[in-house]
mmCIF file of C-alpha atoms and ligand atoms in Angstrom:
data_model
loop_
_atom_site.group_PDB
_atom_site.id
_atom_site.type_symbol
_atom_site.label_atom_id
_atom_site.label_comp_id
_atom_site.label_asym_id
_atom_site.label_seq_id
_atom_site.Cartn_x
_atom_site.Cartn_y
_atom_site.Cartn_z
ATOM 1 C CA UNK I 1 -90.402 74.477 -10.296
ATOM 2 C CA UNK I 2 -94.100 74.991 -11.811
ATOM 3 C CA UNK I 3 -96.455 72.193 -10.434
ATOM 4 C CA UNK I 4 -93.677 70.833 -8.208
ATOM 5 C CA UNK I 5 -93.901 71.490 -4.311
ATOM 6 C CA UNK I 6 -90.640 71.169 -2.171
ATOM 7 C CA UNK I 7 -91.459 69.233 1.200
ATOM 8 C CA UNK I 8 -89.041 68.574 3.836
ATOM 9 C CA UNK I 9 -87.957 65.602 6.312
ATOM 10 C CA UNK I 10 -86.294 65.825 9.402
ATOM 11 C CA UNK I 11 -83.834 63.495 8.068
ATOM 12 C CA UNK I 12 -82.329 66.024 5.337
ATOM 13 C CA UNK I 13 -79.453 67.550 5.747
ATOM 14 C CA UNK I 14 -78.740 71.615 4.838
ATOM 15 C CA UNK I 15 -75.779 72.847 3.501
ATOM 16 C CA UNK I 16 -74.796 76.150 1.085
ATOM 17 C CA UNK I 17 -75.879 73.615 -1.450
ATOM 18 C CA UNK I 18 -79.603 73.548 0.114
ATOM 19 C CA UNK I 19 -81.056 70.428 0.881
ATOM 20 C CA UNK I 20 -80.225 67.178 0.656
ATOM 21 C CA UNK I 21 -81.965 65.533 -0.689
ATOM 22 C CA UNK I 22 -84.135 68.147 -2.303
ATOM 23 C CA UNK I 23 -87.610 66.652 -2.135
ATOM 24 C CA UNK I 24 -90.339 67.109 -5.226
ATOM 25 C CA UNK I 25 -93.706 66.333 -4.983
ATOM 26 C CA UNK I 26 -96.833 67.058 -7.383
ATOM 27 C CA UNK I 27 -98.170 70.313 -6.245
ATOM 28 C CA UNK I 28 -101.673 69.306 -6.882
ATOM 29 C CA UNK I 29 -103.274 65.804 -7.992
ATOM 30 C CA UNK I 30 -100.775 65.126 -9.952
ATOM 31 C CA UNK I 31 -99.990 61.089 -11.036
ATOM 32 C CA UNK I 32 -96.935 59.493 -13.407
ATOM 33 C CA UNK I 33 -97.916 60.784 -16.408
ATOM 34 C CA UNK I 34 -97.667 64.585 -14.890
ATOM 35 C CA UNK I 35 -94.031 63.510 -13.602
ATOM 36 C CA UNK I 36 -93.476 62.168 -17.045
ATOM 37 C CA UNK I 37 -94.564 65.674 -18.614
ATOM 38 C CA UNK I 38 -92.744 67.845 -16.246
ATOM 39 C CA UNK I 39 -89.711 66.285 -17.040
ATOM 40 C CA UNK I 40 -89.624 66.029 -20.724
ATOM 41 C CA UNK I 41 -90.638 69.466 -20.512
ATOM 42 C CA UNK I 42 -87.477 70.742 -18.202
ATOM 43 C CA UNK I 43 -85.172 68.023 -18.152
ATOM 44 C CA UNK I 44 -82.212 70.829 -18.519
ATOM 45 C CA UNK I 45 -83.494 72.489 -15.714
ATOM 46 C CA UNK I 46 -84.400 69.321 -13.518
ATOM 47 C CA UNK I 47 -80.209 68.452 -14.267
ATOM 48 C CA UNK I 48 -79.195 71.063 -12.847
ATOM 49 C CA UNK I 49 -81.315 71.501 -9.731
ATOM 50 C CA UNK I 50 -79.932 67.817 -9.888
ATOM 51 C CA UNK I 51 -76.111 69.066 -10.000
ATOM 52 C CA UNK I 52 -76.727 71.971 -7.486
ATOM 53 C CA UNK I 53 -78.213 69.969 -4.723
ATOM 54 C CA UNK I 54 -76.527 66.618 -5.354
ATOM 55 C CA UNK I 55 -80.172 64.636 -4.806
ATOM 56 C CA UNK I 56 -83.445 64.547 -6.148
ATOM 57 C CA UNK I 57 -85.666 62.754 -4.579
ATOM 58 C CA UNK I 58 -89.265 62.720 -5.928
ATOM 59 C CA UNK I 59 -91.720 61.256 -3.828
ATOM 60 C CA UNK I 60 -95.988 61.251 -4.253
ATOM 61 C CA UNK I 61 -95.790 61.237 -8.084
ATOM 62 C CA UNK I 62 -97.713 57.588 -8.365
ATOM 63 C CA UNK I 63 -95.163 55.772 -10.415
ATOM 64 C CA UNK I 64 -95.502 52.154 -10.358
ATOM 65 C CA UNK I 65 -92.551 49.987 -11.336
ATOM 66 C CA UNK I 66 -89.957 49.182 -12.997
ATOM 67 C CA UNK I 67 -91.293 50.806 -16.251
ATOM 68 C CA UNK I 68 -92.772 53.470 -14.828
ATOM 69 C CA UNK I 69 -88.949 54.610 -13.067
ATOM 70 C CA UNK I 70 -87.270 53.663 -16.837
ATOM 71 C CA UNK I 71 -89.671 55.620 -18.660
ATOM 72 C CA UNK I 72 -88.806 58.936 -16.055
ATOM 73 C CA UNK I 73 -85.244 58.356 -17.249
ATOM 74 C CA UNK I 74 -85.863 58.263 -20.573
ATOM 75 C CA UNK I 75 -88.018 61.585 -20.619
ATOM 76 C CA UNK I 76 -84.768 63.209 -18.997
ATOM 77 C CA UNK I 77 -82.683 62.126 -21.801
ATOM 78 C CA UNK I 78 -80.141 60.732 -19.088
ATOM 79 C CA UNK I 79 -77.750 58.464 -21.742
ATOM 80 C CA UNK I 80 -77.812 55.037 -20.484
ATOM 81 C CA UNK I 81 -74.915 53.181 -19.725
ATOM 82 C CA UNK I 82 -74.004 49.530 -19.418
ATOM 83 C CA UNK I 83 -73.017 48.376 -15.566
ATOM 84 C CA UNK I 84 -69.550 47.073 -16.874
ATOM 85 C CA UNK I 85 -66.807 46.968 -13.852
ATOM 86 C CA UNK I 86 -69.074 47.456 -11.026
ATOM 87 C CA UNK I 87 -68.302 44.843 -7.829
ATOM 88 C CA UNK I 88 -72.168 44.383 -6.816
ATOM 89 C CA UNK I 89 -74.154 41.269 -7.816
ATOM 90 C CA UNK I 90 -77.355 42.285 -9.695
ATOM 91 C CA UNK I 91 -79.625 40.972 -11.945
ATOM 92 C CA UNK I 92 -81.930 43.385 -15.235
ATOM 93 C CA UNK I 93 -85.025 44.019 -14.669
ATOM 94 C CA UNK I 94 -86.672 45.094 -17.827
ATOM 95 C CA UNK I 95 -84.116 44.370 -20.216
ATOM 96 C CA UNK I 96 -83.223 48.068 -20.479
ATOM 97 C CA UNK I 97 -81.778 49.966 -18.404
ATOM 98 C CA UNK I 98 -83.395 49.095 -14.797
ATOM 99 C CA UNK I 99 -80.931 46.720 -12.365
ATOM 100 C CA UNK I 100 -81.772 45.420 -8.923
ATOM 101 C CA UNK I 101 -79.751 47.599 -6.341
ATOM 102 C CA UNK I 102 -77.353 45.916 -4.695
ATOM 103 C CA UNK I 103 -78.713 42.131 -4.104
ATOM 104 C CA UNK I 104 -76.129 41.451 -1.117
ATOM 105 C CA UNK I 105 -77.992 40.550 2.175
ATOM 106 C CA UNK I 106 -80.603 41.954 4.197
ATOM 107 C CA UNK I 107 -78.324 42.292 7.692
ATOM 108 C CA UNK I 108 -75.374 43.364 5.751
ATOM 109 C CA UNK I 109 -74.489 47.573 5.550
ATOM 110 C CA UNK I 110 -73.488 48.779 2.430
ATOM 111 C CA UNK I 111 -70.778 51.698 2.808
ATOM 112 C CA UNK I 112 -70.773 54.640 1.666
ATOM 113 C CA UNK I 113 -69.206 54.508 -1.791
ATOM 114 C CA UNK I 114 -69.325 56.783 -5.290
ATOM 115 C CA UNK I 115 -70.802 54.346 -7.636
ATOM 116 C CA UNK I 116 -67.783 52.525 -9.600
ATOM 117 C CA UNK I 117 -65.186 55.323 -8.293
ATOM 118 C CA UNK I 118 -62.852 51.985 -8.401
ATOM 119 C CA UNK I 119 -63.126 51.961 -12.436
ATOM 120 C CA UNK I 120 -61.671 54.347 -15.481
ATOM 121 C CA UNK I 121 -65.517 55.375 -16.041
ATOM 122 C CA UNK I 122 -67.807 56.163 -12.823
ATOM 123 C CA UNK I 123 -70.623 57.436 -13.856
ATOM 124 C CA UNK I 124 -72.118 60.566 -13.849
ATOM 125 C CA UNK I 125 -75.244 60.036 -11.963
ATOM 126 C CA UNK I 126 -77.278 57.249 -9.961
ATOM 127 C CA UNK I 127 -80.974 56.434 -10.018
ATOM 128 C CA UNK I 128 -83.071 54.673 -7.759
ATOM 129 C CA UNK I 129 -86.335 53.795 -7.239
ATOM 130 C CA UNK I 130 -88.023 52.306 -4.607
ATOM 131 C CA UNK I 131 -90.715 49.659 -5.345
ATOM 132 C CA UNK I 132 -91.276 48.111 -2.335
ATOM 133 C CA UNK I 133 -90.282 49.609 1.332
ATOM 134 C CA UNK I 134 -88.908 47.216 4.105
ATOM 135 C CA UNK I 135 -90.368 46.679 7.454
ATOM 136 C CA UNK I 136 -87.638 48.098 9.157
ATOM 137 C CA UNK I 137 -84.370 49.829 8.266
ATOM 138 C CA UNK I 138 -82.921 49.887 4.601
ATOM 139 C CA UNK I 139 -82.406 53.414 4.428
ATOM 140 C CA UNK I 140 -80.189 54.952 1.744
ATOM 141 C CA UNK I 141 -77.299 57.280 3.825
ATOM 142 C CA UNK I 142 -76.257 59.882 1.145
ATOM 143 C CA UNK I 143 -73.411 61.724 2.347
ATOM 144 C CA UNK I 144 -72.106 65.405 0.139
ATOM 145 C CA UNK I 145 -68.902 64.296 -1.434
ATOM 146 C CA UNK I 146 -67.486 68.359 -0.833
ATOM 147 C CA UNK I 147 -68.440 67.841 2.414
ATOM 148 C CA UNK I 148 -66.448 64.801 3.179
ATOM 149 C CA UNK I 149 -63.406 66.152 1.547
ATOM 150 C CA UNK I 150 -63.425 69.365 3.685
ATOM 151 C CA UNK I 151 -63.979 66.920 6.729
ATOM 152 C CA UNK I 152 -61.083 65.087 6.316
ATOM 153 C CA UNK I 153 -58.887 68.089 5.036
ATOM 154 C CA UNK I 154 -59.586 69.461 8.626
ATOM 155 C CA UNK I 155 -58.943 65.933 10.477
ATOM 156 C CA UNK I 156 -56.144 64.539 8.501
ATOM 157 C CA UNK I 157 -54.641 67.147 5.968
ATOM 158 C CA UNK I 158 -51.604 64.620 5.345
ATOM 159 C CA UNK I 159 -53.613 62.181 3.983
ATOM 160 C CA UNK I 160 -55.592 64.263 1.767
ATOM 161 C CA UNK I 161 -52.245 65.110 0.668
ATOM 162 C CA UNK I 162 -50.932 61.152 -0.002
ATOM 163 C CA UNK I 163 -54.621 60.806 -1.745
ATOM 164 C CA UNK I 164 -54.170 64.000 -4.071
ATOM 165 C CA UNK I 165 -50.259 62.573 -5.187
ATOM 166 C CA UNK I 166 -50.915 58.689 -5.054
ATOM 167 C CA UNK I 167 -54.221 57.831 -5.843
ATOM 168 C CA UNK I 168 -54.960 54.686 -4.944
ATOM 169 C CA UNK I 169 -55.135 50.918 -5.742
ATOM 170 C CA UNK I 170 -57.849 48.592 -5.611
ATOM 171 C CA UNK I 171 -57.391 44.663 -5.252
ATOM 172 C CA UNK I 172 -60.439 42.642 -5.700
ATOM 173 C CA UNK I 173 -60.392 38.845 -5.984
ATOM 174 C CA UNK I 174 -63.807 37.623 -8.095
ATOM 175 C CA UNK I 175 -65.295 34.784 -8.503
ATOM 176 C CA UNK I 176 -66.039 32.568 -11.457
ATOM 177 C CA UNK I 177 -70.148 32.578 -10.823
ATOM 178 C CA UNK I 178 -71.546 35.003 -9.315
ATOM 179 C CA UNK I 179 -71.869 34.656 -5.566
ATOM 180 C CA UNK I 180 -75.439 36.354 -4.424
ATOM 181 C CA UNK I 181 -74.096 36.179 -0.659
ATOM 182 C CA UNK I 182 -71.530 38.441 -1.063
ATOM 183 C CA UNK I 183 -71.489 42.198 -1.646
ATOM 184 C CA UNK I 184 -68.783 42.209 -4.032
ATOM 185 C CA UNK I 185 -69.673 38.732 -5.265
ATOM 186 C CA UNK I 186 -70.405 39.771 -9.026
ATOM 187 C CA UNK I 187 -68.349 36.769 -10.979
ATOM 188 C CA UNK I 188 -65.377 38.183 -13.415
ATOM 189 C CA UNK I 189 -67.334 37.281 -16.472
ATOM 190 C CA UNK I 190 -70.252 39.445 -15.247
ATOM 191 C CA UNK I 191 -67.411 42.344 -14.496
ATOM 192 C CA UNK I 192 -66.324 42.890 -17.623
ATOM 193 C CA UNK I 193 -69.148 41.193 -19.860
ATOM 194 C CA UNK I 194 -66.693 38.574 -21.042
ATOM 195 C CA UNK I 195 -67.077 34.704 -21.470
ATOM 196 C CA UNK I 196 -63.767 33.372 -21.633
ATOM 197 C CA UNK I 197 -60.569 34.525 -19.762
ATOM 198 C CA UNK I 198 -58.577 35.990 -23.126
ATOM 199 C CA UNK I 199 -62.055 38.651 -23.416
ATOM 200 C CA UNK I 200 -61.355 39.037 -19.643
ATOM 201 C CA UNK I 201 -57.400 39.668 -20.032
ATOM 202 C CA UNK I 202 -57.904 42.206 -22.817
ATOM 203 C CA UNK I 203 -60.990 43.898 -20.883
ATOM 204 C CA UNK I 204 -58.193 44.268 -17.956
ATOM 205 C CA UNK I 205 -55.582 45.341 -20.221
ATOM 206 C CA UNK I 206 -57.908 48.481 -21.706
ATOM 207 C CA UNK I 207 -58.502 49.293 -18.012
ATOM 208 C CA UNK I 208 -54.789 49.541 -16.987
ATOM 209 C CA UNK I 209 -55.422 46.861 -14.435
ATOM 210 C CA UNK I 210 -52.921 43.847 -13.361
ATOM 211 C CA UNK I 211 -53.927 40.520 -13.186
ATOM 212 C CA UNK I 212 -53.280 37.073 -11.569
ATOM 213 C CA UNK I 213 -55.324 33.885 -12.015
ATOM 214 C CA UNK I 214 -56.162 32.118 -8.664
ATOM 215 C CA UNK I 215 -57.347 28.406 -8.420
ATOM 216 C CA UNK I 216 -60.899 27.382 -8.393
ATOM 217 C CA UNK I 217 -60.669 30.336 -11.898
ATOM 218 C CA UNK I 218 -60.877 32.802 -9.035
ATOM 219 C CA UNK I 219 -59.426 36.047 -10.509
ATOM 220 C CA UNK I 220 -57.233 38.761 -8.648
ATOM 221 C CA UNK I 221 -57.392 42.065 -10.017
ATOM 222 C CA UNK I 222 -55.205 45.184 -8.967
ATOM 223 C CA UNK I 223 -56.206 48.728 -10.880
ATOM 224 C CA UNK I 224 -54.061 51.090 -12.113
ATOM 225 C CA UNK I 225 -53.486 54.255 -9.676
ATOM 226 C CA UNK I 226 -56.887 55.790 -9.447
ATOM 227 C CA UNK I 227 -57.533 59.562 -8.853
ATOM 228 C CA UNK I 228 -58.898 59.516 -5.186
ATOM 229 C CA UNK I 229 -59.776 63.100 -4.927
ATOM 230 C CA UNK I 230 -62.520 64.662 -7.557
ATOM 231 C CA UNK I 231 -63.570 68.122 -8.615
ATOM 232 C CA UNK I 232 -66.672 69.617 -8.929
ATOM 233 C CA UNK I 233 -66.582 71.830 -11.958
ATOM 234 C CA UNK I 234 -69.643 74.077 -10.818
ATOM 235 C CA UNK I 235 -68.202 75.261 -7.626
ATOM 236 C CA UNK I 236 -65.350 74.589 -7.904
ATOM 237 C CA UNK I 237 -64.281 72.345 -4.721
ATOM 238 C CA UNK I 238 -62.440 69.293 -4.187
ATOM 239 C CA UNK I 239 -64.288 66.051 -4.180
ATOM 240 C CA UNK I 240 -63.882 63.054 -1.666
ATOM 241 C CA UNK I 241 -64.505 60.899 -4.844
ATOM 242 C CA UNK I 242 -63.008 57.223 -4.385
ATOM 243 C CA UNK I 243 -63.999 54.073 -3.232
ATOM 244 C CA UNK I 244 -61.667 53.890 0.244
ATOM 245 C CA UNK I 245 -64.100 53.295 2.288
ATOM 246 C CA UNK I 246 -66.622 51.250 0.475
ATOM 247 C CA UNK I 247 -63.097 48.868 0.195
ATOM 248 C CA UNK I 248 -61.877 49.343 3.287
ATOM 249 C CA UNK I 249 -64.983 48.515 5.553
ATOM 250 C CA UNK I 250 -67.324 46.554 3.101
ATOM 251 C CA UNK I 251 -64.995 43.887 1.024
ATOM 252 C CA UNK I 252 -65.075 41.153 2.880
ATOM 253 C CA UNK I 253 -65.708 38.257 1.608
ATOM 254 C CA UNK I 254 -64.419 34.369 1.247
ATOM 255 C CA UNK I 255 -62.032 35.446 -1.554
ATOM 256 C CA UNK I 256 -61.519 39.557 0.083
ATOM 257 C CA UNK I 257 -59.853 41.126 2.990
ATOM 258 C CA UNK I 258 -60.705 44.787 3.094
ATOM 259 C CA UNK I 259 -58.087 45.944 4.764
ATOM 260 C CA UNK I 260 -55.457 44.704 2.179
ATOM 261 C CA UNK I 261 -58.088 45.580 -0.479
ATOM 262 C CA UNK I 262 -56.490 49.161 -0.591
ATOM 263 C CA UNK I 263 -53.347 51.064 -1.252
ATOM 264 C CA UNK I 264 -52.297 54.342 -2.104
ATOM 265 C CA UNK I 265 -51.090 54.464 -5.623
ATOM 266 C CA UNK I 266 -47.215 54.185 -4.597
ATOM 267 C CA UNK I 267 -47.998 50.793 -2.732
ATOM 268 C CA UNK I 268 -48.427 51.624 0.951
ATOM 269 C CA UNK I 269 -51.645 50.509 3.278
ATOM 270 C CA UNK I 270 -53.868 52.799 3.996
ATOM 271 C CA UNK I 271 -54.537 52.986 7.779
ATOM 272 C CA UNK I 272 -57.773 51.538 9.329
ATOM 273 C CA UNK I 273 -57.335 54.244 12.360
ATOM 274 C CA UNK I 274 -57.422 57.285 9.743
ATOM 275 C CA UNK I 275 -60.501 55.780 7.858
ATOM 276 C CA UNK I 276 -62.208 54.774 11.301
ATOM 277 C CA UNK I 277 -61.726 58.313 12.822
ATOM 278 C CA UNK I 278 -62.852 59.878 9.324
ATOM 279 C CA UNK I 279 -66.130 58.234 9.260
ATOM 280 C CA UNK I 280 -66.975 59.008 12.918
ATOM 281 C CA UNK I 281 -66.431 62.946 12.066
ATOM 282 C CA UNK I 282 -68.447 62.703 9.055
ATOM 283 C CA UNK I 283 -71.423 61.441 10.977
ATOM 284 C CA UNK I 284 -73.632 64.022 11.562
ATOM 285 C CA UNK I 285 -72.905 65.074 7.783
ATOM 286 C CA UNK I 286 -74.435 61.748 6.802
ATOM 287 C CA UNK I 287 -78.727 61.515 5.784
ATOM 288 C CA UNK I 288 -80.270 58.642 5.911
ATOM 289 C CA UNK I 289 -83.550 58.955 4.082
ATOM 290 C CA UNK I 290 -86.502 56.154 4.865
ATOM 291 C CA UNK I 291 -88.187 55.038 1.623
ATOM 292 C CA UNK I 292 -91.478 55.312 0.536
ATOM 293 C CA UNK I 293 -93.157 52.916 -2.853
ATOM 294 C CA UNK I 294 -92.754 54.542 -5.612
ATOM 295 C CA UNK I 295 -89.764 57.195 -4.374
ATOM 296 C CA UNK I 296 -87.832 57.887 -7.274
ATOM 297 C CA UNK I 297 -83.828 59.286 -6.074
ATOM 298 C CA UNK I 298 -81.684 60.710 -8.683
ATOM 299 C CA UNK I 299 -78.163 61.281 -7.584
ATOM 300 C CA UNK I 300 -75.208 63.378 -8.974
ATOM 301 C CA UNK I 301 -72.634 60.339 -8.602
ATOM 302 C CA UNK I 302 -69.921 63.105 -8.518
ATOM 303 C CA UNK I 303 -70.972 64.772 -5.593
ATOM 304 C CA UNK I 304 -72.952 62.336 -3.379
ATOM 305 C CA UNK I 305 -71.706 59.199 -1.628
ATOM 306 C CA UNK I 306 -74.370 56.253 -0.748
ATOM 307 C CA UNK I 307 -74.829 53.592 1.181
ATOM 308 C CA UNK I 308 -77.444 51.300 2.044
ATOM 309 C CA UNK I 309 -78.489 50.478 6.139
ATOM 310 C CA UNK I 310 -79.689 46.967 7.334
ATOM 311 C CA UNK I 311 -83.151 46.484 6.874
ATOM 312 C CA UNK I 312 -85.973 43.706 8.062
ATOM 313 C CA UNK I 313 -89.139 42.136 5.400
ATOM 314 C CA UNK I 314 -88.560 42.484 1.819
ATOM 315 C CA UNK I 315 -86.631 45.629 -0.420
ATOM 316 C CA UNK I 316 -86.920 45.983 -3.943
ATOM 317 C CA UNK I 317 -84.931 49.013 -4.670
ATOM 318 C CA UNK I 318 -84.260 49.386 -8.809
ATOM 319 C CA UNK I 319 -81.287 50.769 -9.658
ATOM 320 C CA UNK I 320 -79.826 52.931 -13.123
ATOM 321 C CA UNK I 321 -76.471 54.767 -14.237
ATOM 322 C CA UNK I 322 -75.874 57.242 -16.464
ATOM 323 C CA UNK I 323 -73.395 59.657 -18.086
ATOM 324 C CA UNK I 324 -73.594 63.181 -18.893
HETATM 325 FE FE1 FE2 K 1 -73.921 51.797 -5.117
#
């Protein structure tokens, strides 16, 4: 693209698709209000570069903050959408858009997951933007969704099968308040943006979930069968588009026990083994791109499973969803 140059790191990964991510920088001194300009300017094109390769990643561009990252959003006419049913604790940061990533702690991996593929309404794409780099570690691991699928349609073609008929279930117990120490510690009332439990019940009911009260207002949820295979429309391949693994590896908590955290849709467990072996073959599949202050990501939530590494010193990653 005109006054854009593509750079590469030896942590991409290259695929038919190109790679990933695809990396943008200015192509001469360019600052934020180029970045801004260039993509007002070709914000159809920029989308679908951004649905071809999966990842953006635009990195040298000078933006600075919060407002800087909401404003690039805004000049690509991504429609904003509210973070209603997601599991991860997170606080606004400008009163728009702009969340704090995932707030769980520092030692803790997050797996790889498609944002809200537990809920009736995942949305289309993921932004992040990187404000302040840790010491050590903290990488974001972006994995190709098509990828995946083909992985595990190679390894374990019965399961893909179970996944494609069943779907799946997802049980989550949450917590009245909001428990920062936990990954999927965001408190019911935060979940659905509800105050009392008779919002909560009919915010359950429109999303075809069942319900059980615990003590201590704990609150159990089980979701409807959920589609665990997707589709991507512009090539036309199957999708490994669920949130199995982020469940099955990553919700442990006080109230959670992963491993009974997912079914398939007819009401059998899943199999740690199968999971296990799946992740190890998609290993040299997976990226794990080092931030840099002021790296803006934009990810096609359809195609491109994240996760977040460990990391040392302080990370302010901002995070944004949107729909198409
Ligand atoms: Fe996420």
């Amino acid at each position: 693209m005109k006054g854009t140059v593509e750079l590469t790191h030896p942590a991409q990964h290259h695929s038919q698709s190109g790679p990933l991510p695809k990396i943008l920088a200015p192509g001469h001194d360019a600052d934020r209000g180029g970045l801004l300009a260039l993509i007002s300017g070709h914000h159809d094109a920029l989308k679908s570069e951004l649905q071809q390769a999966g990842g953006l990643l635009f990195r040298g561009w000078g933006l600075k903050g919060a407002h800087d990252f909401e404003a690039a959003l805004d000049a690509a006419q991504f429609k904003e959408m509210p973070y209603v049913g997601g599991a991860a604790p997170r606080s606004a940061v400008t009163g728009g858009r702009i969340m704090t990533a995932n707030e769980s702690p520092a030692h803790e991996k997050i797996p790889l997951h498609h944002e809200m593929a537990q809920t009736p309404n995942p949305p289309d794409y993921i932004f992040f933007y990187c404000n302040h780099a840790p010491g050590a570690g903290g990488a974001t691991t972006l994995l190709d969704s098509r990828l995946a699928f083909e992985t595990l349609l190679r390894i374990d073609p019965k399961l893909v099968e179970r996944l494609d008929k069943e779907g799946v279930r997802y049980t989550r117990v949450m917590p009245y308040e909001t428990d920062a120490g936990s990954p999927i510690g965001r408190s019911w009332r935060e979940t659905f943006n509800v105050n009392s439990r008779s919002e909560a019940e009919i915010a359950m009911r429109n999303a075809k979930m069942s319900w059980e009260w615990l003590e201590g207002q704990n609150l159990k949820t089980q979701s409807s069968s959920t589609a665990a295979i997707g589709w991507d429309r512009q090539r036309q391949r199957r999708t490994f588009f669920n949130s199995v693994i982020a469940a099955f590896t990553g919700w442990y908590d006080s109230r959670n026990d992963g491993a009974k955290a997912v079914h398939f849709g007819g009401g059998d467990p899943l199999s740690q083994t199968s999971i296990d072996t799946f992740l190890e073959a998609t290993q040299n599949l997976q990226v794990n791109m080092p931030w840099e202050a002021g790296d803006m990501l934009w990810l096609d939530n359809r195609l491109i499973l994240h996760a977040r590494q460990p990391y040392e010193g302080d990370r302010e990653v901002f995070a944004a969803i949107a729909q198409d």
